[in-house]
Amino acid sequence: MRILGISAFYHDSAAALVVDGDIVAAAQEERFTRKKHDAGFPHHAAAFCLEAGGCDMAGIDHVVFYDKPFLKFERLLETYLATAPRGFRSFRMALPVWIREKLFQKGLLRERLRRIAGGEAWNGSLLFTEHHQSHAASAFFPSPFERAAVLTMDGVGEWCTTSLGVGHGSRLEITKEIHFPHSLGLLYSAFTYYTGFKVNSGEYKVMGLAPYGEPRFAGLIKDHLIDVKDDGSFRLDLSYFDYCTGLTMTNGRFDALMGGPPRKPEDRLGQREMDLAASVQAVTEEVVLKLARGIARSTGERNLCLAGGVALNCVANGRLLREGVFENIWIQPAAGDAGGALGAALAACHGIAGQPRAPRHGQRDLMKGAYLGPEFEQERIEAGLAAAGARFETLPEQQLIDATAEALADGKAVGWMQGRMEFGPRALGGRSILGDPRSPTMQKVLNLKVKYRESFRPFAPSVLREDVAEWFELDGDSPYMLLVADIAEKRRRQMTAQQQALFGIDKLNVARSEIPAVTHVDYSARIQTVHADTNPRYHALLSAFKARTGCPVLVNTSFNVRGEPIVCSPADAFRCFMGTGIERLVVGNCFLRKEDQDPALVQDYKDRFELD
């Protein structure tokens, strides 16, 4: 049975194909259209998934949409009626879009689906799952567990903002929910807005900024903004927020509580913003821990699965793991709305069609390392690069690995495009920019000259799975870069009294370990363990780098600049290479040096994309 899952019309549209319980393909639309967080119908992503599955729309048994539009419209109407007339301006702006596009989404979806190859012969079976059911299905069904508690947390779906469920075999039941307007995700987004970042895009910046600050506003948040019970259930005081009735997240009362107006985007970051970030991060971690403890008590389960946008908060995930509330934790790598497409397909596969879960055959999970997107054969890579005017040499695999490891050991920034593209927001060695973590200047160089982004942003380490415990305070799998752990004590460098007295962004230039480029100011790192079975070429590169340097770790950041979607094709990779400070590009077996390229192809890439 072939089931196509679709998420669309809010942000991060995506498509996923599940065949007899096996996850065949999944991709975000933004990777094809080159429009960050593209919310349009995922025509390109769906067409790719069908091609990967060897079929067209005529071969699809069911299409499943990731939420229920009528329930969302019900929330819009009820929220307006409950707050009228204050929310009229917001309601007036939203209503025409709903009437024109969203309210009658079934017809719109059918029309768009029939435009895809084979659509005229499609059987027309179109199903809808609830938003948090999609998230929960994406968390449990691909997980390695036969049974588990399931926790989903985000901004809002239809009504639900937080859900608790229990999965067993091919069954998944949602047992408890917290409803809009009370939302942990929206609380975090309110601080994202207030600190000057873009909602639904900049939340990870708040997380990265938090270690530079002190949580001096945490008491204010708990005293005035959120009431948290022992089991993690919570309510917000809506008099401080404007997301129900206005066009901003917070209001004047919030400003007065926090001591001033919101920071304007791109204004200089101060200690206040760092302290605000630290505070909302601390409160978020407290709520997540209480929710997890409550779920553990009520279900008796030993395993926990997570999804929803809040599950991308890898600092909270790492703390949850360290606290030992559950024996095992598994997080859906595409935890946000894009992953809803996969969850919708899986929910229909197991919950509606009644199919059993696919066997694991010793695999850690069914996500295939999250390498579920397009891949390009060597012939297509060479043709694409040649058409773009690139000058390259084609090398045998071992020679390619050796040349790349040597470039990295020499301190060069390397664009690395291999195999299938990752599904989800993280680059995992399929579409990555790599660097030497031992370099004390690599973080600043990559941020300012390659990524064109804020200097405070941390970079993640990729580490050989077999060496992770030697370098980090983690002895387990973290294949999807969704767990934060500290640098191992023996790898740290002692700070002087003068260095320890530094505040805020001044902490950035202090080398804190043997791998300073991936060591955050609090000695933490967002870890990706690399496994030979899911990404053998990336594993081989790390092994070659270790043989040269004694270090089994690389800096790994997504292959894009600020505001750009992660690259998808060889042409995307070459454009980014020629528009940034990347010095080497490796695509398939093609090896490119920046100095060999035609200077006329250099692009002004810095201002090409809208800032995120």
PDB file of C-alpha atoms in Angstrom, residues 155-390:
ATOM      1  CA  GLY A 155       2.932  26.377  18.922  1.00  0.00           C
ATOM      2  CA  VAL A 156      -0.542  25.170  18.005  1.00  0.00           C
ATOM      3  CA  GLY A 157      -2.198  22.701  15.671  1.00  0.00           C
ATOM      4  CA  GLU A 158      -5.964  22.941  15.405  1.00  0.00           C
ATOM      5  CA  TRP A 159      -6.625  23.421  19.142  1.00  0.00           C
ATOM      6  CA  CYS A 160      -3.948  21.216  20.695  1.00  0.00           C
ATOM      7  CA  THR A 161      -0.556  22.641  21.693  1.00  0.00           C
ATOM      8  CA  THR A 162       0.746  19.726  23.795  1.00  0.00           C
ATOM      9  CA  SER A 163      -0.281  16.077  23.672  1.00  0.00           C
ATOM     10  CA  LEU A 164       0.468  12.924  25.623  1.00  0.00           C
ATOM     11  CA  GLY A 165      -0.004   9.525  24.059  1.00  0.00           C
ATOM     12  CA  VAL A 166       1.005   5.911  24.413  1.00  0.00           C
ATOM     13  CA  GLY A 167       2.187   3.716  21.556  1.00  0.00           C
ATOM     14  CA  HIS A 168       2.216  -0.077  21.523  1.00  0.00           C
ATOM     15  CA  GLY A 169       3.039  -2.057  18.414  1.00  0.00           C
ATOM     16  CA  SER A 170       0.960  -0.601  15.589  1.00  0.00           C
ATOM     17  CA  ARG A 171      -1.399   1.249  17.944  1.00  0.00           C
ATOM     18  CA  LEU A 172      -1.092   4.866  19.090  1.00  0.00           C
ATOM     19  CA  GLU A 173      -3.545   6.601  21.395  1.00  0.00           C
ATOM     20  CA  ILE A 174      -3.569  10.268  22.417  1.00  0.00           C
ATOM     21  CA  THR A 175      -4.711  10.371  26.048  1.00  0.00           C
ATOM     22  CA  LYS A 176      -4.271  13.993  27.209  1.00  0.00           C
ATOM     23  CA  GLU A 177      -4.009  17.417  25.574  1.00  0.00           C
ATOM     24  CA  ILE A 178      -3.339  21.053  26.456  1.00  0.00           C
ATOM     25  CA  HIS A 179      -5.231  23.470  24.219  1.00  0.00           C
ATOM     26  CA  PHE A 180      -4.697  26.883  22.681  1.00  0.00           C
ATOM     27  CA  PRO A 181      -4.083  29.605  23.761  1.00  0.00           C
ATOM     28  CA  HIS A 182      -1.919  27.912  26.403  1.00  0.00           C
ATOM     29  CA  SER A 183       1.227  26.903  24.549  1.00  0.00           C
ATOM     30  CA  LEU A 184       4.850  26.310  25.500  1.00  0.00           C
ATOM     31  CA  GLY A 185       5.839  26.807  21.870  1.00  0.00           C
ATOM     32  CA  LEU A 186       4.073  30.176  21.694  1.00  0.00           C
ATOM     33  CA  LEU A 187       5.687  31.267  24.966  1.00  0.00           C
ATOM     34  CA  TYR A 188       9.102  30.539  23.444  1.00  0.00           C
ATOM     35  CA  SER A 189       8.078  32.277  20.203  1.00  0.00           C
ATOM     36  CA  ALA A 190       6.962  35.324  22.207  1.00  0.00           C
ATOM     37  CA  PHE A 191      10.518  35.652  23.513  1.00  0.00           C
ATOM     38  CA  THR A 192      11.866  34.987  20.028  1.00  0.00           C
ATOM     39  CA  TYR A 193       9.858  37.993  18.817  1.00  0.00           C
ATOM     40  CA  TYR A 194      10.722  40.108  21.857  1.00  0.00           C
ATOM     41  CA  THR A 195      14.475  39.529  21.477  1.00  0.00           C
ATOM     42  CA  GLY A 196      14.281  40.649  17.834  1.00  0.00           C
ATOM     43  CA  PHE A 197      14.269  37.367  15.929  1.00  0.00           C
ATOM     44  CA  LYS A 198      11.752  35.986  13.435  1.00  0.00           C
ATOM     45  CA  VAL A 199       8.993  33.744  14.817  1.00  0.00           C
ATOM     46  CA  ASN A 200       8.941  30.187  13.396  1.00  0.00           C
ATOM     47  CA  SER A 201      12.539  30.682  12.266  1.00  0.00           C
ATOM     48  CA  GLY A 202      14.659  32.265  14.988  1.00  0.00           C
ATOM     49  CA  GLU A 203      13.782  30.102  17.990  1.00  0.00           C
ATOM     50  CA  TYR A 204      17.051  28.176  17.640  1.00  0.00           C
ATOM     51  CA  LYS A 205      18.910  31.518  17.856  1.00  0.00           C
ATOM     52  CA  VAL A 206      17.325  32.132  21.254  1.00  0.00           C
ATOM     53  CA  MET A 207      18.494  28.675  22.327  1.00  0.00           C
ATOM     54  CA  GLY A 208      22.026  29.407  21.085  1.00  0.00           C
ATOM     55  CA  LEU A 209      22.070  32.820  22.771  1.00  0.00           C
ATOM     56  CA  ALA A 210      20.924  31.508  26.170  1.00  0.00           C
ATOM     57  CA  PRO A 211      24.334  30.326  27.491  1.00  0.00           C
ATOM     58  CA  TYR A 212      25.705  33.872  27.186  1.00  0.00           C
ATOM     59  CA  GLY A 213      23.157  35.126  29.727  1.00  0.00           C
ATOM     60  CA  GLU A 214      21.857  34.570  33.225  1.00  0.00           C
ATOM     61  CA  PRO A 215      18.223  33.475  33.830  1.00  0.00           C
ATOM     62  CA  ARG A 216      17.404  36.591  35.881  1.00  0.00           C
ATOM     63  CA  PHE A 217      13.937  36.907  34.321  1.00  0.00           C
ATOM     64  CA  ALA A 218      12.933  33.281  35.045  1.00  0.00           C
ATOM     65  CA  GLY A 219      11.195  34.248  38.273  1.00  0.00           C
ATOM     66  CA  LEU A 220       9.190  36.960  36.503  1.00  0.00           C
ATOM     67  CA  ILE A 221       8.143  34.486  33.817  1.00  0.00           C
ATOM     68  CA  LYS A 222       6.912  31.938  36.370  1.00  0.00           C
ATOM     69  CA  ASP A 223       5.287  34.556  38.602  1.00  0.00           C
ATOM     70  CA  HIS A 224       3.431  36.395  35.843  1.00  0.00           C
ATOM     71  CA  LEU A 225       3.421  34.607  32.467  1.00  0.00           C
ATOM     72  CA  ILE A 226       3.029  30.872  33.083  1.00  0.00           C
ATOM     73  CA  ASP A 227       1.551  28.796  35.891  1.00  0.00           C
ATOM     74  CA  VAL A 228       3.096  25.307  35.883  1.00  0.00           C
ATOM     75  CA  LYS A 229       1.718  22.387  37.889  1.00  0.00           C
ATOM     76  CA  ASP A 230       3.734  19.445  39.220  1.00  0.00           C
ATOM     77  CA  ASP A 231       2.661  17.215  36.330  1.00  0.00           C
ATOM     78  CA  GLY A 232       3.834  19.811  33.769  1.00  0.00           C
ATOM     79  CA  SER A 233       0.377  21.042  32.801  1.00  0.00           C
ATOM     80  CA  PHE A 234       0.370  24.816  32.488  1.00  0.00           C
ATOM     81  CA  ARG A 235      -1.614  27.942  31.724  1.00  0.00           C
ATOM     82  CA  LEU A 236      -0.438  31.294  30.357  1.00  0.00           C
ATOM     83  CA  ASP A 237      -1.650  34.711  31.555  1.00  0.00           C
ATOM     84  CA  LEU A 238      -2.941  35.999  28.233  1.00  0.00           C
ATOM     85  CA  SER A 239      -3.046  39.620  29.370  1.00  0.00           C
ATOM     86  CA  TYR A 240       0.685  39.818  28.527  1.00  0.00           C
ATOM     87  CA  PHE A 241       0.400  38.396  25.003  1.00  0.00           C
ATOM     88  CA  ASP A 242      -1.073  39.637  21.739  1.00  0.00           C
ATOM     89  CA  TYR A 243      -1.052  36.522  19.555  1.00  0.00           C
ATOM     90  CA  CYS A 244      -4.774  35.841  20.036  1.00  0.00           C
ATOM     91  CA  THR A 245      -5.986  39.280  18.993  1.00  0.00           C
ATOM     92  CA  GLY A 246      -3.167  41.229  17.379  1.00  0.00           C
ATOM     93  CA  LEU A 247      -0.425  41.066  14.826  1.00  0.00           C
ATOM     94  CA  THR A 248       2.457  40.738  17.294  1.00  0.00           C
ATOM     95  CA  MET A 249       3.340  38.135  19.904  1.00  0.00           C
ATOM     96  CA  THR A 250       3.547  40.422  22.942  1.00  0.00           C
ATOM     97  CA  ASN A 251       1.982  43.696  24.112  1.00  0.00           C
ATOM     98  CA  GLY A 252       2.703  46.782  26.207  1.00  0.00           C
ATOM     99  CA  ARG A 253       2.067  44.963  29.483  1.00  0.00           C
ATOM    100  CA  PHE A 254       4.722  42.401  28.537  1.00  0.00           C
ATOM    101  CA  ASP A 255       7.108  45.274  27.685  1.00  0.00           C
ATOM    102  CA  ALA A 256       6.518  46.875  31.085  1.00  0.00           C
ATOM    103  CA  LEU A 257       7.114  43.572  32.886  1.00  0.00           C
ATOM    104  CA  MET A 258      10.383  42.934  31.042  1.00  0.00           C
ATOM    105  CA  GLY A 259      11.627  46.502  31.314  1.00  0.00           C
ATOM    106  CA  GLY A 260      11.379  47.936  27.814  1.00  0.00           C
ATOM    107  CA  PRO A 261      10.243  47.522  24.200  1.00  0.00           C
ATOM    108  CA  PRO A 262      11.236  44.564  21.994  1.00  0.00           C
ATOM    109  CA  ARG A 263      14.632  44.634  20.342  1.00  0.00           C
ATOM    110  CA  LYS A 264      14.440  45.621  16.680  1.00  0.00           C
ATOM    111  CA  PRO A 265      15.692  42.999  14.223  1.00  0.00           C
ATOM    112  CA  GLU A 266      19.399  43.358  13.434  1.00  0.00           C
ATOM    113  CA  ASP A 267      19.993  45.796  16.315  1.00  0.00           C
ATOM    114  CA  ARG A 268      23.028  45.021  18.435  1.00  0.00           C
ATOM    115  CA  LEU A 269      22.436  42.239  20.938  1.00  0.00           C
ATOM    116  CA  GLY A 270      22.928  43.263  24.548  1.00  0.00           C
ATOM    117  CA  GLN A 271      23.198  41.509  27.872  1.00  0.00           C
ATOM    118  CA  ARG A 272      19.448  41.988  28.386  1.00  0.00           C
ATOM    119  CA  GLU A 273      18.587  39.869  25.338  1.00  0.00           C
ATOM    120  CA  MET A 274      21.043  37.209  26.472  1.00  0.00           C
ATOM    121  CA  ASP A 275      19.447  37.119  29.923  1.00  0.00           C
ATOM    122  CA  LEU A 276      15.955  36.949  28.395  1.00  0.00           C
ATOM    123  CA  ALA A 277      17.054  34.003  26.243  1.00  0.00           C
ATOM    124  CA  ALA A 278      18.594  32.244  29.248  1.00  0.00           C
ATOM    125  CA  SER A 279      15.408  32.804  31.227  1.00  0.00           C
ATOM    126  CA  VAL A 280      12.895  31.430  28.736  1.00  0.00           C
ATOM    127  CA  GLN A 281      15.216  28.498  28.048  1.00  0.00           C
ATOM    128  CA  ALA A 282      15.385  27.687  31.772  1.00  0.00           C
ATOM    129  CA  VAL A 283      11.590  27.842  32.125  1.00  0.00           C
ATOM    130  CA  THR A 284      11.094  25.712  29.009  1.00  0.00           C
ATOM    131  CA  GLU A 285      13.427  23.048  30.368  1.00  0.00           C
ATOM    132  CA  GLU A 286      11.559  23.057  33.684  1.00  0.00           C
ATOM    133  CA  VAL A 287       8.188  22.572  31.959  1.00  0.00           C
ATOM    134  CA  VAL A 288       9.515  19.800  29.688  1.00  0.00           C
ATOM    135  CA  LEU A 289      11.017  17.975  32.677  1.00  0.00           C
ATOM    136  CA  LYS A 290       7.798  18.229  34.667  1.00  0.00           C
ATOM    137  CA  LEU A 291       5.764  17.013  31.696  1.00  0.00           C
ATOM    138  CA  ALA A 292       8.125  14.062  31.252  1.00  0.00           C
ATOM    139  CA  ARG A 293       8.025  13.144  34.933  1.00  0.00           C
ATOM    140  CA  GLY A 294       4.237  13.354  34.929  1.00  0.00           C
ATOM    141  CA  ILE A 295       4.024  11.136  31.869  1.00  0.00           C
ATOM    142  CA  ALA A 296       6.431   8.612  33.360  1.00  0.00           C
ATOM    143  CA  ARG A 297       4.305   8.398  36.512  1.00  0.00           C
ATOM    144  CA  SER A 298       0.984   8.126  34.694  1.00  0.00           C
ATOM    145  CA  THR A 299       2.028   5.608  32.018  1.00  0.00           C
ATOM    146  CA  GLY A 300       4.766   3.572  33.656  1.00  0.00           C
ATOM    147  CA  GLU A 301       6.573   3.507  30.297  1.00  0.00           C
ATOM    148  CA  ARG A 302      10.377   3.360  30.142  1.00  0.00           C
ATOM    149  CA  ASN A 303      10.749   4.836  26.643  1.00  0.00           C
ATOM    150  CA  LEU A 304       9.792   8.317  25.439  1.00  0.00           C
ATOM    151  CA  CYS A 305       9.242   9.595  21.900  1.00  0.00           C
ATOM    152  CA  LEU A 306       9.210  13.329  21.110  1.00  0.00           C
ATOM    153  CA  ALA A 307       8.004  15.483  18.200  1.00  0.00           C
ATOM    154  CA  GLY A 308       6.630  18.953  17.543  1.00  0.00           C
ATOM    155  CA  GLY A 309       8.673  22.122  17.196  1.00  0.00           C
ATOM    156  CA  VAL A 310       9.619  22.243  20.892  1.00  0.00           C
ATOM    157  CA  ALA A 311      11.294  18.830  20.460  1.00  0.00           C
ATOM    158  CA  LEU A 312      13.927  20.615  18.337  1.00  0.00           C
ATOM    159  CA  ASN A 313      15.134  22.266  21.544  1.00  0.00           C
ATOM    160  CA  CYS A 314      18.149  19.990  21.865  1.00  0.00           C
ATOM    161  CA  VAL A 315      19.296  21.655  25.107  1.00  0.00           C
ATOM    162  CA  ALA A 316      16.045  20.612  26.819  1.00  0.00           C
ATOM    163  CA  ASN A 317      16.358  17.165  25.227  1.00  0.00           C
ATOM    164  CA  GLY A 318      19.874  16.752  26.566  1.00  0.00           C
ATOM    165  CA  ARG A 319      18.809  17.725  30.058  1.00  0.00           C
ATOM    166  CA  LEU A 320      15.869  15.314  29.869  1.00  0.00           C
ATOM    167  CA  LEU A 321      18.283  12.515  28.984  1.00  0.00           C
ATOM    168  CA  ARG A 322      20.718  13.427  31.793  1.00  0.00           C
ATOM    169  CA  GLU A 323      17.939  13.561  34.388  1.00  0.00           C
ATOM    170  CA  GLY A 324      17.116   9.913  33.636  1.00  0.00           C
ATOM    171  CA  VAL A 325      13.344  10.362  33.703  1.00  0.00           C
ATOM    172  CA  PHE A 326      13.121   7.702  30.970  1.00  0.00           C
ATOM    173  CA  GLU A 327      15.588   4.949  30.157  1.00  0.00           C
ATOM    174  CA  ASN A 328      15.521   5.779  26.448  1.00  0.00           C
ATOM    175  CA  ILE A 329      14.506   8.837  24.415  1.00  0.00           C
ATOM    176  CA  TRP A 330      13.942   9.016  20.659  1.00  0.00           C
ATOM    177  CA  ILE A 331      13.253  12.293  18.836  1.00  0.00           C
ATOM    178  CA  GLN A 332      11.842  12.606  15.335  1.00  0.00           C
ATOM    179  CA  PRO A 333      14.550  14.429  13.303  1.00  0.00           C
ATOM    180  CA  ALA A 334      11.910  16.362  11.324  1.00  0.00           C
ATOM    181  CA  ALA A 335      10.089  17.282  14.522  1.00  0.00           C
ATOM    182  CA  GLY A 336       8.433  20.426  13.131  1.00  0.00           C
ATOM    183  CA  ASP A 337       5.617  20.819  10.642  1.00  0.00           C
ATOM    184  CA  ALA A 338       7.576  19.242   7.786  1.00  0.00           C
ATOM    185  CA  GLY A 339       7.603  16.000   9.752  1.00  0.00           C
ATOM    186  CA  GLY A 340       3.820  16.204   9.922  1.00  0.00           C
ATOM    187  CA  ALA A 341       3.733  14.951   6.331  1.00  0.00           C
ATOM    188  CA  LEU A 342       5.520  11.777   7.371  1.00  0.00           C
ATOM    189  CA  GLY A 343       3.418  11.436  10.512  1.00  0.00           C
ATOM    190  CA  ALA A 344       0.183  11.797   8.539  1.00  0.00           C
ATOM    191  CA  ALA A 345       1.232   9.010   6.171  1.00  0.00           C
ATOM    192  CA  LEU A 346       2.252   6.746   9.067  1.00  0.00           C
ATOM    193  CA  ALA A 347      -0.935   7.494  11.022  1.00  0.00           C
ATOM    194  CA  ALA A 348      -3.001   6.408   8.028  1.00  0.00           C
ATOM    195  CA  CYS A 349      -0.810   3.385   7.341  1.00  0.00           C
ATOM    196  CA  HIS A 350      -1.103   1.961  10.851  1.00  0.00           C
ATOM    197  CA  GLY A 351      -4.199   3.606  12.295  1.00  0.00           C
ATOM    198  CA  ILE A 352      -6.557   3.600   9.298  1.00  0.00           C
ATOM    199  CA  ALA A 353      -5.224   0.891   6.964  1.00  0.00           C
ATOM    200  CA  GLY A 354      -4.209  -1.280   9.948  1.00  0.00           C
ATOM    201  CA  GLN A 355      -0.846  -2.290   8.524  1.00  0.00           C
ATOM    202  CA  PRO A 356       1.830  -3.631  10.906  1.00  0.00           C
ATOM    203  CA  ARG A 357       4.993  -1.649  11.547  1.00  0.00           C
ATOM    204  CA  ALA A 358       7.915  -2.508   9.285  1.00  0.00           C
ATOM    205  CA  PRO A 359      10.520  -4.857  10.816  1.00  0.00           C
ATOM    206  CA  ARG A 360      13.698  -3.177  12.068  1.00  0.00           C
ATOM    207  CA  HIS A 361      16.236  -5.907  11.174  1.00  0.00           C
ATOM    208  CA  GLY A 362      18.638  -4.595  13.814  1.00  0.00           C
ATOM    209  CA  GLN A 363      18.269  -0.941  12.816  1.00  0.00           C
ATOM    210  CA  ARG A 364      18.209   1.749  15.490  1.00  0.00           C
ATOM    211  CA  ASP A 365      15.026   3.178  13.922  1.00  0.00           C
ATOM    212  CA  LEU A 366      13.190   3.334  10.595  1.00  0.00           C
ATOM    213  CA  MET A 367      14.337   6.828   9.520  1.00  0.00           C
ATOM    214  CA  LYS A 368      17.361   5.546   7.565  1.00  0.00           C
ATOM    215  CA  GLY A 369      19.531   8.199   9.160  1.00  0.00           C
ATOM    216  CA  ALA A 370      17.031  10.842   7.886  1.00  0.00           C
ATOM    217  CA  TYR A 371      18.664  10.492   4.455  1.00  0.00           C
ATOM    218  CA  LEU A 372      15.325  10.432   2.640  1.00  0.00           C
ATOM    219  CA  GLY A 373      15.696  13.179   0.018  1.00  0.00           C
ATOM    220  CA  PRO A 374      17.052  13.332  -3.537  1.00  0.00           C
ATOM    221  CA  GLU A 375      20.426  11.933  -4.519  1.00  0.00           C
ATOM    222  CA  PHE A 376      22.352  12.447  -7.745  1.00  0.00           C
ATOM    223  CA  GLU A 377      24.289   9.857  -9.708  1.00  0.00           C
ATOM    224  CA  GLN A 378      27.869  10.723 -10.624  1.00  0.00           C
ATOM    225  CA  GLU A 379      26.993  11.313 -14.272  1.00  0.00           C
ATOM    226  CA  ARG A 380      24.317  13.849 -13.331  1.00  0.00           C
ATOM    227  CA  ILE A 381      26.673  15.550 -10.874  1.00  0.00           C
ATOM    228  CA  GLU A 382      29.360  16.012 -13.505  1.00  0.00           C
ATOM    229  CA  ALA A 383      26.835  17.258 -16.063  1.00  0.00           C
ATOM    230  CA  GLY A 384      25.324  19.715 -13.569  1.00  0.00           C
ATOM    231  CA  LEU A 385      28.693  21.099 -12.499  1.00  0.00           C
ATOM    232  CA  ALA A 386      29.898  21.404 -16.101  1.00  0.00           C
ATOM    233  CA  ALA A 387      26.727  23.266 -17.073  1.00  0.00           C
ATOM    234  CA  ALA A 388      27.373  25.721 -14.227  1.00  0.00           C
ATOM    235  CA  GLY A 389      30.902  26.384 -15.504  1.00  0.00           C
ATOM    236  CA  ALA A 390      32.669  24.565 -12.668  1.00  0.00           C
TER     237      ALA A 390
END
